């Protein structure tokens, strides 16, 4: 049975005692946002963080969508191995002569459940590269967007989005992967990447679950709840900003690209290498000007 709703909202008693002994939290969090194929940029940023000595100081990691994949890989593999996975990820599924509009016409209202593209390549990558036991030794949170019962389709998605954005009733789930059953972990990572209408929804506990970016593309909240007072955010969408007024006392270090990263479904290896290099260069430059104190 899934324990995806059982996420940490506050410090444990032991953690509170640790904080009191130190006088402040002094915990570094790492937030990896969503952005599809642009995730190679985050791999480059991770390499820079490793060389700068910050990566070893990270206490907890959170991720949305492709950021959840990178976060989980980071808890399982070396940064160099993550780079190789990005450079060799199969792009063929997205380069077919697929008529999106034809697919939509054929699948009609069921498009929200079936999507336009399959997500098999990512599922295989997770099965082959996520080391569950290594991952569970780290604090890793992934963002999920439940959107109605599994048979509600588009209407469930619309109703859930209405509650979240119009009625301000948060629908987002921050799942602690390190607390999940082994067999549920990859499924939750996959769900965090299931962009509505693009990929099939993932079924969990009778609900249809979608890309975490639907409700929160920069999940800093679980890191703050885990006791982090400094958070590195690696963005993949240039216009997305953290509302820092919501989190007084938290130091944010936001890495953003100032050159185009290309399409979110362009998984071409050459493009991935360009993104990797941009992520590395941008991160080195940022922390040269804004070192963590």
Short mmCIF file of C-alpha atoms in Angstrom, two decimals:
data_model
loop_
_atom_site.label_atom_id
_atom_site.label_comp_id
_atom_site.label_asym_id
_atom_site.label_seq_id
_atom_site.Cartn_x
_atom_site.Cartn_y
_atom_site.Cartn_z
CA UNK A 1 0.00 0.00 0.00
CA UNK A 2 1.30 3.45 -0.87
CA UNK A 3 2.44 5.81 1.85
CA UNK A 4 2.64 8.76 -0.48
CA UNK A 5 0.58 11.05 1.78
CA UNK A 6 2.81 10.40 4.77
CA UNK A 7 5.29 13.21 4.14
CA UNK A 8 7.24 15.15 6.72
CA UNK A 9 5.58 18.45 7.69
CA UNK A 10 7.67 19.44 10.70
CA UNK A 11 10.86 18.60 12.56
CA UNK A 12 10.92 15.54 14.79
CA UNK A 13 11.66 15.99 18.50
CA UNK A 14 15.21 14.77 17.99
CA UNK A 15 15.73 17.23 15.13
CA UNK A 16 14.35 20.08 17.25
CA UNK A 17 16.85 19.20 19.97
CA UNK A 18 19.68 19.13 17.43
CA UNK A 19 18.67 22.57 16.20
CA UNK A 20 18.63 23.97 19.74
CA UNK A 21 22.11 22.60 20.38
CA UNK A 22 23.49 24.19 17.22
CA UNK A 23 21.67 27.49 17.67
CA UNK A 24 20.42 27.36 14.05
CA UNK A 25 19.55 24.77 11.46
CA UNK A 26 22.56 25.08 9.16
CA UNK A 27 21.11 22.53 6.77
CA UNK A 28 21.50 22.73 3.02
CA UNK A 29 18.70 21.58 0.73
CA UNK A 30 18.75 20.98 -3.01
CA UNK A 31 15.63 21.57 -5.12
CA UNK A 32 15.52 20.28 -8.71
CA UNK A 33 12.62 21.74 -10.70
CA UNK A 34 10.73 20.30 -13.67
CA UNK A 35 11.42 20.94 -17.34
CA UNK A 36 11.56 17.72 -19.33
CA UNK A 37 14.63 17.19 -21.51
CA UNK A 38 16.15 20.36 -20.09
CA UNK A 39 17.05 18.25 -17.05
CA UNK A 40 20.51 17.74 -18.56
CA UNK A 41 21.16 21.32 -17.45
CA UNK A 42 20.71 20.15 -13.85
CA UNK A 43 23.24 17.38 -14.37
CA UNK A 44 25.81 20.01 -15.37
CA UNK A 45 24.88 22.10 -12.33
CA UNK A 46 25.33 19.04 -10.09
CA UNK A 47 28.83 18.55 -11.49
CA UNK A 48 29.68 22.14 -10.60
CA UNK A 49 28.22 21.73 -7.09
CA UNK A 50 30.33 18.62 -6.66
CA UNK A 51 33.52 20.44 -7.65
CA UNK A 52 32.66 23.40 -5.43
CA UNK A 53 32.23 21.07 -2.45
CA UNK A 54 28.57 21.92 -1.88
CA UNK A 55 27.08 18.61 -2.98
CA UNK A 56 28.54 16.70 -0.03
CA UNK A 57 26.89 19.19 2.33
CA UNK A 58 23.36 18.62 1.02
CA UNK A 59 21.07 17.29 3.75
CA UNK A 60 17.88 16.70 1.71
CA UNK A 61 16.85 16.75 -1.97
CA UNK A 62 13.50 17.47 -3.58
CA UNK A 63 12.43 17.14 -7.19
CA UNK A 64 9.50 17.71 -9.50
CA UNK A 65 9.02 15.93 -12.81
CA UNK A 66 12.44 15.41 -14.44
CA UNK A 67 13.89 16.94 -11.30
CA UNK A 68 12.54 13.93 -9.37
CA UNK A 69 14.47 11.66 -11.74
CA UNK A 70 17.69 13.61 -11.26
CA UNK A 71 17.17 13.73 -7.48
CA UNK A 72 16.66 9.96 -7.32
CA UNK A 73 19.62 9.26 -9.57
CA UNK A 74 21.78 11.55 -7.43
CA UNK A 75 20.94 9.39 -4.41
CA UNK A 76 21.88 6.26 -6.38
CA UNK A 77 24.65 7.15 -8.84
CA UNK A 78 27.68 9.37 -9.29
CA UNK A 79 27.30 12.69 -11.09
CA UNK A 80 29.47 11.39 -13.93
CA UNK A 81 27.15 8.40 -14.34
CA UNK A 82 24.15 10.75 -14.43
CA UNK A 83 25.85 12.73 -17.19
CA UNK A 84 26.33 9.60 -19.28
CA UNK A 85 22.69 8.64 -18.85
CA UNK A 86 21.65 12.05 -20.16
CA UNK A 87 23.98 11.95 -23.15
CA UNK A 88 22.73 8.50 -24.14
CA UNK A 89 19.02 8.77 -23.36
CA UNK A 90 16.96 7.42 -26.31
CA UNK A 91 15.35 10.31 -28.18
CA UNK A 92 13.68 8.14 -30.81
CA UNK A 93 10.29 8.04 -29.08
CA UNK A 94 9.95 11.79 -29.54
CA UNK A 95 11.34 11.99 -33.06
CA UNK A 96 8.74 9.79 -34.74
CA UNK A 97 6.40 11.17 -37.35
CA UNK A 98 3.64 11.14 -34.77
CA UNK A 99 0.64 13.28 -35.57
CA UNK A 100 -0.29 14.72 -32.20
CA UNK A 101 -3.66 15.96 -33.43
CA UNK A 102 -4.45 12.59 -35.00
CA UNK A 103 -3.63 10.85 -31.71
CA UNK A 104 -5.84 13.28 -29.81
CA UNK A 105 -8.71 12.68 -32.23
CA UNK A 106 -8.35 8.93 -31.88
CA UNK A 107 -8.12 8.88 -28.09
CA UNK A 108 -10.60 11.71 -27.55
CA UNK A 109 -11.52 12.20 -23.88
CA UNK A 110 -9.25 9.32 -22.86
CA UNK A 111 -6.19 11.32 -23.94
CA UNK A 112 -5.64 12.40 -20.32
CA UNK A 113 -5.16 8.75 -19.31
CA UNK A 114 -3.27 7.52 -22.37
CA UNK A 115 -1.28 10.61 -23.32
CA UNK A 116 0.34 11.11 -26.70
CA UNK A 117 3.64 9.40 -25.97
CA UNK A 118 4.60 6.27 -24.07
CA UNK A 119 6.89 6.62 -21.06
CA UNK A 120 8.50 3.18 -21.37
CA UNK A 121 12.04 4.45 -21.94
CA UNK A 122 12.02 6.37 -18.68
CA UNK A 123 10.50 3.43 -16.84
CA UNK A 124 13.32 1.21 -18.12
CA UNK A 125 15.94 3.81 -17.13
CA UNK A 126 14.59 3.89 -13.57
CA UNK A 127 14.51 0.10 -13.28
CA UNK A 128 18.09 -0.20 -14.49
CA UNK A 129 19.69 2.72 -12.67
CA UNK A 130 17.88 3.48 -9.41
CA UNK A 131 19.54 1.65 -6.53
CA UNK A 132 16.67 1.48 -4.05
CA UNK A 133 18.81 0.66 -1.02
CA UNK A 134 21.25 3.50 -1.69
CA UNK A 135 18.37 5.91 -2.31
CA UNK A 136 16.73 5.06 1.02
CA UNK A 137 19.84 6.21 2.85
CA UNK A 138 19.13 9.78 1.66
CA UNK A 139 16.26 12.18 2.24
CA UNK A 140 14.62 12.46 -1.17
CA UNK A 141 11.21 14.05 -1.76
CA UNK A 142 9.27 13.91 -5.04
CA UNK A 143 6.24 15.98 -5.97
CA UNK A 144 3.01 14.33 -7.07
CA UNK A 145 -0.19 15.83 -8.46
CA UNK A 146 -3.22 13.60 -7.78
CA UNK A 147 -6.11 14.65 -10.02
CA UNK A 148 -9.28 12.76 -9.24
CA UNK A 149 -10.24 9.10 -9.36
CA UNK A 150 -8.65 6.95 -12.05
CA UNK A 151 -11.85 6.81 -14.11
CA UNK A 152 -12.52 10.58 -14.06
CA UNK A 153 -10.12 11.52 -16.85
CA UNK A 154 -10.22 15.16 -17.94
CA UNK A 155 -12.98 16.06 -15.49
CA UNK A 156 -10.92 14.83 -12.56
CA UNK A 157 -7.98 16.89 -13.73
CA UNK A 158 -10.15 20.00 -14.10
CA UNK A 159 -11.82 19.59 -10.71
CA UNK A 160 -8.53 19.03 -8.92
CA UNK A 161 -6.91 22.03 -10.64
CA UNK A 162 -9.92 24.18 -9.70
CA UNK A 163 -9.50 23.25 -6.04
CA UNK A 164 -5.77 23.93 -6.13
CA UNK A 165 -5.67 27.20 -8.07
CA UNK A 166 -9.09 28.79 -7.55
CA UNK A 167 -10.17 27.61 -4.10
CA UNK A 168 -6.58 27.59 -2.74
CA UNK A 169 -7.00 24.04 -1.46
CA UNK A 170 -3.56 22.57 -2.05
CA UNK A 171 -3.64 19.25 -3.89
CA UNK A 172 0.12 18.73 -4.06
CA UNK A 173 1.80 15.75 -2.39
CA UNK A 174 5.47 15.76 -1.36
CA UNK A 175 6.34 12.10 -1.05
CA UNK A 176 9.40 11.03 0.99
CA UNK A 177 10.85 8.30 -1.21
CA UNK A 178 13.13 7.15 1.60
CA UNK A 179 10.04 6.11 3.59
CA UNK A 180 8.29 4.23 0.79
CA UNK A 181 8.03 0.51 0.14
CA UNK A 182 10.67 -0.63 -2.35
CA UNK A 183 8.12 -1.57 -5.00
CA UNK A 184 6.44 1.86 -4.90
CA UNK A 185 9.48 4.09 -5.38
CA UNK A 186 9.96 3.91 -9.16
CA UNK A 187 6.22 4.21 -9.71
CA UNK A 188 6.11 7.45 -7.76
CA UNK A 189 9.09 8.88 -9.67
CA UNK A 190 7.34 7.94 -12.92
CA UNK A 191 4.13 9.61 -11.75
CA UNK A 192 6.03 12.81 -10.96
CA UNK A 193 7.05 12.93 -14.65
CA UNK A 194 3.65 12.19 -16.22
CA UNK A 195 2.86 15.48 -17.96
CA UNK A 196 -0.93 15.64 -18.54
CA UNK A 197 -1.96 14.84 -22.15
CA UNK A 198 1.70 14.14 -23.10
CA UNK A 199 2.27 10.96 -21.06
CA UNK A 200 -0.18 8.47 -19.53
CA UNK A 201 -1.35 9.11 -15.98
CA UNK A 202 -0.09 6.75 -13.27
CA UNK A 203 -2.69 4.98 -11.13
CA UNK A 204 -2.18 5.06 -7.35
CA UNK A 205 -4.68 4.05 -4.68
CA UNK A 206 -7.52 4.43 -7.15
CA UNK A 207 -6.45 7.92 -8.25
CA UNK A 208 -4.87 9.26 -11.45
CA UNK A 209 -1.58 10.97 -10.63
CA UNK A 210 0.31 13.42 -12.84
CA UNK A 211 3.50 15.44 -13.16
CA UNK A 212 4.38 17.18 -9.90
CA UNK A 213 4.93 20.43 -11.78
CA UNK A 214 1.18 20.68 -12.28
CA UNK A 215 0.88 22.01 -8.71
CA UNK A 216 4.44 22.85 -7.64
CA UNK A 217 7.34 23.06 -10.03
CA UNK A 218 9.85 24.18 -7.38
CA UNK A 219 9.19 22.06 -4.26
CA UNK A 220 11.11 23.89 -1.57
CA UNK A 221 8.48 23.24 1.12
CA UNK A 222 9.49 19.66 1.99
CA UNK A 223 13.10 20.83 2.35
CA UNK A 224 12.08 23.58 4.75
CA UNK A 225 9.91 21.10 6.66
CA UNK A 226 12.98 18.84 6.89
CA UNK A 227 14.91 21.65 8.58
CA UNK A 228 16.86 23.21 5.71
CA UNK A 229 17.57 26.91 6.11
CA UNK A 230 19.62 27.28 2.91
CA UNK A 231 18.30 25.91 -0.37
CA UNK A 232 19.88 25.67 -3.81
CA UNK A 233 17.22 25.72 -6.53
CA UNK A 234 18.18 24.66 -10.06
CA UNK A 235 15.53 26.07 -12.38
CA UNK A 236 14.68 24.86 -15.88
CA UNK A 237 12.02 27.49 -16.58
CA UNK A 238 13.55 30.95 -16.71
CA UNK A 239 10.42 32.87 -15.72
CA UNK A 240 9.70 30.82 -12.58
CA UNK A 241 10.51 32.55 -9.29
CA UNK A 242 10.37 31.46 -5.66
CA UNK A 243 8.07 33.61 -3.53
CA UNK A 244 10.67 34.27 -0.84
CA UNK A 245 8.24 36.27 1.32
CA UNK A 246 6.47 33.00 2.11
CA UNK A 247 9.63 31.61 3.69
CA UNK A 248 11.24 34.17 6.03
CA UNK A 249 14.66 33.21 7.33
CA UNK A 250 15.42 30.87 4.43
CA UNK A 251 18.38 31.61 2.18
CA UNK A 252 17.73 30.77 -1.46
CA UNK A 253 20.39 30.31 -4.12
CA UNK A 254 18.56 30.17 -7.46
CA UNK A 255 20.46 28.91 -10.51
CA UNK A 256 18.86 30.05 -13.77
CA UNK A 257 19.81 29.77 -17.40
CA UNK A 258 20.09 32.95 -19.42
CA UNK A 259 20.46 31.17 -22.75
CA UNK A 260 17.80 29.03 -24.40
CA UNK A 261 17.68 25.36 -23.32
CA UNK A 262 15.53 24.28 -26.26
CA UNK A 263 12.38 22.16 -26.29
CA UNK A 264 11.28 20.14 -23.28
CA UNK A 265 10.88 16.97 -25.39
CA UNK A 266 14.16 17.29 -27.31
CA UNK A 267 16.28 14.50 -25.81
CA UNK A 268 18.95 14.61 -28.53
CA UNK A 269 22.37 13.71 -27.15
CA UNK A 270 24.14 16.72 -28.66
CA UNK A 271 21.53 19.04 -27.19
CA UNK A 272 21.90 17.29 -23.82
CA UNK A 273 25.65 17.94 -23.85
CA UNK A 274 25.10 21.64 -24.59
CA UNK A 275 22.65 21.85 -21.70
CA UNK A 276 25.05 20.04 -19.39
CA UNK A 277 27.81 22.52 -20.20
CA UNK A 278 25.49 25.49 -19.70
CA UNK A 279 24.39 24.15 -16.32
CA UNK A 280 27.99 23.70 -15.25
CA UNK A 281 29.11 27.15 -16.41
CA UNK A 282 26.09 28.98 -14.97
CA UNK A 283 26.51 27.32 -11.57
CA UNK A 284 30.25 28.01 -11.34
CA UNK A 285 29.63 31.65 -12.25
CA UNK A 286 26.72 32.03 -9.80
CA UNK A 287 28.58 30.75 -6.76
CA UNK A 288 31.71 32.68 -7.65
CA UNK A 289 29.55 35.78 -7.18
CA UNK A 290 27.28 34.35 -4.42
CA UNK A 291 29.19 31.86 -2.26
CA UNK A 292 27.26 30.02 0.43
CA UNK A 293 28.30 31.37 3.82
#
